[in-house]
Coordinates of C-alpha atoms and ligand atoms in Angstrom, one line a residue:
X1 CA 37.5 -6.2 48.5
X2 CA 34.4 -7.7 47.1
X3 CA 31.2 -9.4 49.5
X4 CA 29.0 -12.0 47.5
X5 CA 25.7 -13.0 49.6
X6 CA 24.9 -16.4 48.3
X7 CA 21.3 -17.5 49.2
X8 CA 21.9 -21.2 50.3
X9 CA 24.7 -23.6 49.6
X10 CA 22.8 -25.6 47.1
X11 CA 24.1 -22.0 44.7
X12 CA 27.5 -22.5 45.8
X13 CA 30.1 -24.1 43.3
X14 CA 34.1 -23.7 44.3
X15 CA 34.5 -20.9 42.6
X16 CA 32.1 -19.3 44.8
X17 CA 34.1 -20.3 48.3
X18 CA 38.0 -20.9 46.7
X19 CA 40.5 -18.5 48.9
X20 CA 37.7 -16.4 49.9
X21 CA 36.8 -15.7 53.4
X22 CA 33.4 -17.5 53.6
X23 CA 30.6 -16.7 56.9
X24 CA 28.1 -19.3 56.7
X25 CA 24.7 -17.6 58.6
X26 CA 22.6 -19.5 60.4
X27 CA 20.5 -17.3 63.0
X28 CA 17.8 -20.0 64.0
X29 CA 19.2 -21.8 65.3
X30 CA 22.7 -23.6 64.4
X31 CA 24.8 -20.9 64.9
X32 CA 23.3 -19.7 67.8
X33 CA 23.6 -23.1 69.5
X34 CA 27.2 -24.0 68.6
X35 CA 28.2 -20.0 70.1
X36 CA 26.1 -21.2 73.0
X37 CA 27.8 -24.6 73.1
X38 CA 31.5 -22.9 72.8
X39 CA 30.9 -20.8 75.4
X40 CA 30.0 -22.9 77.7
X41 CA 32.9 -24.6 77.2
X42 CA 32.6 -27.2 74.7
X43 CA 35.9 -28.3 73.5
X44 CA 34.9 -28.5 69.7
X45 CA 31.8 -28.6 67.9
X46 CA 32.0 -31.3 64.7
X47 CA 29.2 -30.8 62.2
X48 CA 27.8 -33.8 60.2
X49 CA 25.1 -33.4 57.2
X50 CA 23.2 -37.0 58.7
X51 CA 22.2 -38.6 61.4
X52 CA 23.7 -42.0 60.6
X53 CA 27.3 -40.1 59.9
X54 CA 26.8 -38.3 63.6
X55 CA 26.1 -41.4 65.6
X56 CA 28.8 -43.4 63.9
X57 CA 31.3 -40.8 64.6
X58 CA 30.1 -41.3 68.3
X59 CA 31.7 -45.0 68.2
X60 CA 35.4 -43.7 68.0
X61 CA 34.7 -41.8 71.3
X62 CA 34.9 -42.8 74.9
X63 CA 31.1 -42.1 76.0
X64 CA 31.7 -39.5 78.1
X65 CA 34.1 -37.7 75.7
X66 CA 31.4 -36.4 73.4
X67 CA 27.5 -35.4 73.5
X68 CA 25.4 -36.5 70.5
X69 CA 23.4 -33.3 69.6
X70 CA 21.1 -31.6 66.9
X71 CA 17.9 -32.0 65.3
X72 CA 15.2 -32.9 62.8
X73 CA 12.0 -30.9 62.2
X74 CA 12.9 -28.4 64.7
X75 CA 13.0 -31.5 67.8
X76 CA 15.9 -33.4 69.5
X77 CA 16.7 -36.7 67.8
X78 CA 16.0 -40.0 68.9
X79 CA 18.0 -41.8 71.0
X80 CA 20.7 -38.1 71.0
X81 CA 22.0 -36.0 74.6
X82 CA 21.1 -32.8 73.4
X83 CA 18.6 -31.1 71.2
X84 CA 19.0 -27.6 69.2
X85 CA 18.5 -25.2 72.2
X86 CA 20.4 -22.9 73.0
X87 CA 19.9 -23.3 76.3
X88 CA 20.4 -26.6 76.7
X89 CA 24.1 -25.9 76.3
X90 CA 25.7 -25.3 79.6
X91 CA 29.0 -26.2 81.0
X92 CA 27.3 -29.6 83.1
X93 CA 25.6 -30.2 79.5
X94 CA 28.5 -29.7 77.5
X95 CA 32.1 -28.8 79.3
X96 CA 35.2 -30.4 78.3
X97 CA 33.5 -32.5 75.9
X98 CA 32.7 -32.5 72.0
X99 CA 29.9 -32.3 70.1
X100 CA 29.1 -34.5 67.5
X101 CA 26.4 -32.3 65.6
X102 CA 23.5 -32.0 62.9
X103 CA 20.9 -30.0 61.7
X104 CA 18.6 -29.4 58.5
X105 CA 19.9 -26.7 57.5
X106 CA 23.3 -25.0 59.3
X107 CA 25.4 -28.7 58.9
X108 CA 24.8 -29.0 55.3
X109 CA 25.9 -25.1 54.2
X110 CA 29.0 -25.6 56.1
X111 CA 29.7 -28.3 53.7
X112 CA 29.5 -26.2 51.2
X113 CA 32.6 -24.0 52.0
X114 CA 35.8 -26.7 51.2
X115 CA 38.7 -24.9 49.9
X116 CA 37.7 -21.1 51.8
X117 CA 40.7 -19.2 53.3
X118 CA 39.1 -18.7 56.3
X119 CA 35.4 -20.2 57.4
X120 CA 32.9 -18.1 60.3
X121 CA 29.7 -19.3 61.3
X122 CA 28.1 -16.4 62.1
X123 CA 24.5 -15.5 63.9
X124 CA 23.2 -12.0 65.6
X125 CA 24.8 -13.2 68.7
X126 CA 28.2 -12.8 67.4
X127 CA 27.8 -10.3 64.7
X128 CA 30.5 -7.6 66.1
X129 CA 33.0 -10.3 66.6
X130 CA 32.7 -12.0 63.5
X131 CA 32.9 -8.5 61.7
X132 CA 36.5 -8.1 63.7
X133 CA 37.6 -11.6 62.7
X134 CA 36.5 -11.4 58.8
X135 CA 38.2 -8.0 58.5
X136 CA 41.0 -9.3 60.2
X137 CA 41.4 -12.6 57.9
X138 CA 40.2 -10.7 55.4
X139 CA 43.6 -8.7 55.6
X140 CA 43.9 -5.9 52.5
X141 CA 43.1 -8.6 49.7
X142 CA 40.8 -11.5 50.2
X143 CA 37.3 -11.5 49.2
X144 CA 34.2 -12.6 51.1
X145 CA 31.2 -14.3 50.4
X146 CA 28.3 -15.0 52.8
X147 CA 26.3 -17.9 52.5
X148 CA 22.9 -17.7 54.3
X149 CA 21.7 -21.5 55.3
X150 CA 18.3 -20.2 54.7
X151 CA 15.0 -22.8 56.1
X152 CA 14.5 -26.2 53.7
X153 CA 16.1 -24.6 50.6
X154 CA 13.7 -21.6 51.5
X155 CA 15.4 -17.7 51.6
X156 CA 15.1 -17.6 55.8
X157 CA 14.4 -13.2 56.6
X158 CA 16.6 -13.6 60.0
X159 CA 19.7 -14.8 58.1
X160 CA 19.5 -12.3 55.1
X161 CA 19.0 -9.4 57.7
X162 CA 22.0 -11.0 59.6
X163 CA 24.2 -11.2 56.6
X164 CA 22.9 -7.3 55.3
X165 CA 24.2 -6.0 59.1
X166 CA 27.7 -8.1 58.4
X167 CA 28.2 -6.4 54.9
X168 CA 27.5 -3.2 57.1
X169 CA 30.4 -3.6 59.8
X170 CA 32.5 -5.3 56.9
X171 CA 32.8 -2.4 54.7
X172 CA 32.5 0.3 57.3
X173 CA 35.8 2.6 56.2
X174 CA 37.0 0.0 53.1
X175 CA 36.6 0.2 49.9
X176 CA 34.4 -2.4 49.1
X177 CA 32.4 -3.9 45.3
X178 CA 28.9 -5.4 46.5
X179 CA 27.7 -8.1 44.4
X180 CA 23.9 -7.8 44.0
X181 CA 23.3 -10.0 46.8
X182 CA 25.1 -8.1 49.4
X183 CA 23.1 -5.4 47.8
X184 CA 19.8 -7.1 48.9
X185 CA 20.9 -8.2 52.2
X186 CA 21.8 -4.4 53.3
X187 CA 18.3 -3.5 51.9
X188 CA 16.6 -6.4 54.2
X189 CA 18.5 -4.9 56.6
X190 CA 17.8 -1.5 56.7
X191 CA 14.4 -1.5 58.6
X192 CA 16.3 -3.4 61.6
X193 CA 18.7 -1.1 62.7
X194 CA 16.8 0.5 65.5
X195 CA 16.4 -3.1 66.8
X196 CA 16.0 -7.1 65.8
X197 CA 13.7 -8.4 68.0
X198 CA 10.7 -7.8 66.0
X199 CA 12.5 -10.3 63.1
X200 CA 10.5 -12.5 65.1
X201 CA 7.5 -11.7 63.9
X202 CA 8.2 -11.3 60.0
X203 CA 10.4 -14.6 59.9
X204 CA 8.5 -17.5 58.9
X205 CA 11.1 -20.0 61.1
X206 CA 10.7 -17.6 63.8
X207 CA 7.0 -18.0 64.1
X208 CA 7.0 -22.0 63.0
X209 CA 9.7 -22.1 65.9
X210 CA 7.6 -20.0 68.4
X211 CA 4.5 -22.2 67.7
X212 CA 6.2 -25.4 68.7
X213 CA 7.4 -23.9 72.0
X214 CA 10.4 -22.6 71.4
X215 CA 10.1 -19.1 71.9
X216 CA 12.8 -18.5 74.3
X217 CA 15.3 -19.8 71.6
X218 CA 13.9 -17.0 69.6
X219 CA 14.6 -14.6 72.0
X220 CA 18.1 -15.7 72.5
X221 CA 19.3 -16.2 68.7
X222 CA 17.9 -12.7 68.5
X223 CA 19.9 -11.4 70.8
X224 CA 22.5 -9.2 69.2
X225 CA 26.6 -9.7 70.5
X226 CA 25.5 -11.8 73.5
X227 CA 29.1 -13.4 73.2
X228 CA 32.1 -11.9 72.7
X229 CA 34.1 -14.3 70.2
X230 CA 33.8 -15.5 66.6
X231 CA 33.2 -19.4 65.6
X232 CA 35.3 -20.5 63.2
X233 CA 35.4 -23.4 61.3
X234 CA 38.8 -25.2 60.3
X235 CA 39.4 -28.7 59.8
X236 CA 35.9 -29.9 60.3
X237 CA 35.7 -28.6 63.9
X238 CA 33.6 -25.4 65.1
X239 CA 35.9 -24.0 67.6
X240 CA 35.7 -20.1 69.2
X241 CA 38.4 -17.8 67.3
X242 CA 40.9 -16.5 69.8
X243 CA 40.3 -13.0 70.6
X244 CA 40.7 -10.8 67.4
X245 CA 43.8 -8.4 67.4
X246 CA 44.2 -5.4 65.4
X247 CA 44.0 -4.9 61.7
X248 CA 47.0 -3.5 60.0
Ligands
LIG1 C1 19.1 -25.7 61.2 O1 20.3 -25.6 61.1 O2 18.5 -26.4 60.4 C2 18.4 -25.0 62.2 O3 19.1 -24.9 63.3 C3 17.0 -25.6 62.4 C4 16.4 -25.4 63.8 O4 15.9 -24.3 64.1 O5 16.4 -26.3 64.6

């Protein structure tokens, strides 16, 4: 097996993605959100790259089928349900009903993975279970590559540490190549293994998030294995991965 860490999508080309088992990270706050979203028992979570492609979906739903959610520059869109709190996701908020999503960042990388075997969005929230799922789809002979959505185009610290503790649980026990990015993200995330909280105060999103009042998101998308399932993405919909058997 071989684990590529790709630094954003705009890197990606097919090659990159084709037959591969792909986990796009997003730690603030996407992936958090849709894991929050799932588990409070949203029925699917749809991700869109723009607004106008979000609220046009929204027309071939009943109203009270789906929520209109996301965000731009960190705050809830104009005229949407939901914003990009975790939070904000609860079963009255968002049971039984789909989400019609988009983000800066998290949207657009998921793009970026057409033609992948098998597609994980993955945050600290669900490392454990996204480890289990990629090993599992994984099987003896797929590759992986990571793609971290990173902030505007920037390199985002959270998701690098994120994807560094995945190439950890990935390889634990396999025989496994490390491209030179995988290589970097296992360095990144070496000083976090005692604990991630304190990401918080070395990520730049972190503190732009905290500054704007959003603190308590923080907390949560730096919370490690607060849920229990992978997301995965197939057919355009974010939906939880049944609960991960054994390996072989
Ligand atoms: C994104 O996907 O761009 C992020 O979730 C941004 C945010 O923190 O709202």
């Amino acid at each position: 097996m071989r684990i590529d860490v790709l630094l954003g999508e705009a890197l990606v080309v097919p090659a990159d993605v084709a037959d591969r088992v792909v986990v796009v990270i997003d730690v603030l706050r996407a992936a958090t959100t849709v894991a929050a979203a799932l588990d409070a028992g949203a029925r699917a979570v749809i991700p869109f790259e723009t607004v106008d492609e979000t609220a046009s979906c929204a027309k071939s739903y009943a109203r009270g089928e789906v929520q209109l959610a996301g965000e731009r520059r960190m705050v809830k869109i104009d005229g949407f349900d939901l914003g990009n709190s975790p939070a904000e996701y609860t079963p009255a908020s968002v049971g039984g009903r789909t989400i019609l999503y988009t983000t800066t960042n998290g949207t657009m990388a998921l793009a970026a993975t057409h033609g992948a075997r098998a597609c994980f969005f993955a945050g600290f929230v669900n490392v454990a279970a996204t480890v289990a799922a990629v090993r599992l789809a994984a099987g003896r002979g797929a590759d992986v590559t990571m793609i971290c959505a990173g902030h505007e185009r920037h390199v985002a610290l959270e998701d690098l540490v994120c994807a560094g503790r995945l190439v950890r649980g990935i390889s634990a026990g396999r025989e496994v190549t490390r491209g030179d990015g995988a290589r970097v993200a296992e360095m990144a995330e070496r000083p976090f293994q005692g604990g991630i909280a304190s990401v918080a105060l070395e990520a730049a999103h972190a503190r732009s998030l905290i500054a704007a009042g959003f603190e308590r998101d923080v907390e949560l998308c730096l919370t490690l294995d607060r849920y229990e399932r992978a997301v995965r993405y197939h057919e355009r919909q974010l939906q939880l991965e049944p609960a991960t058997s054994k390996e072989d």
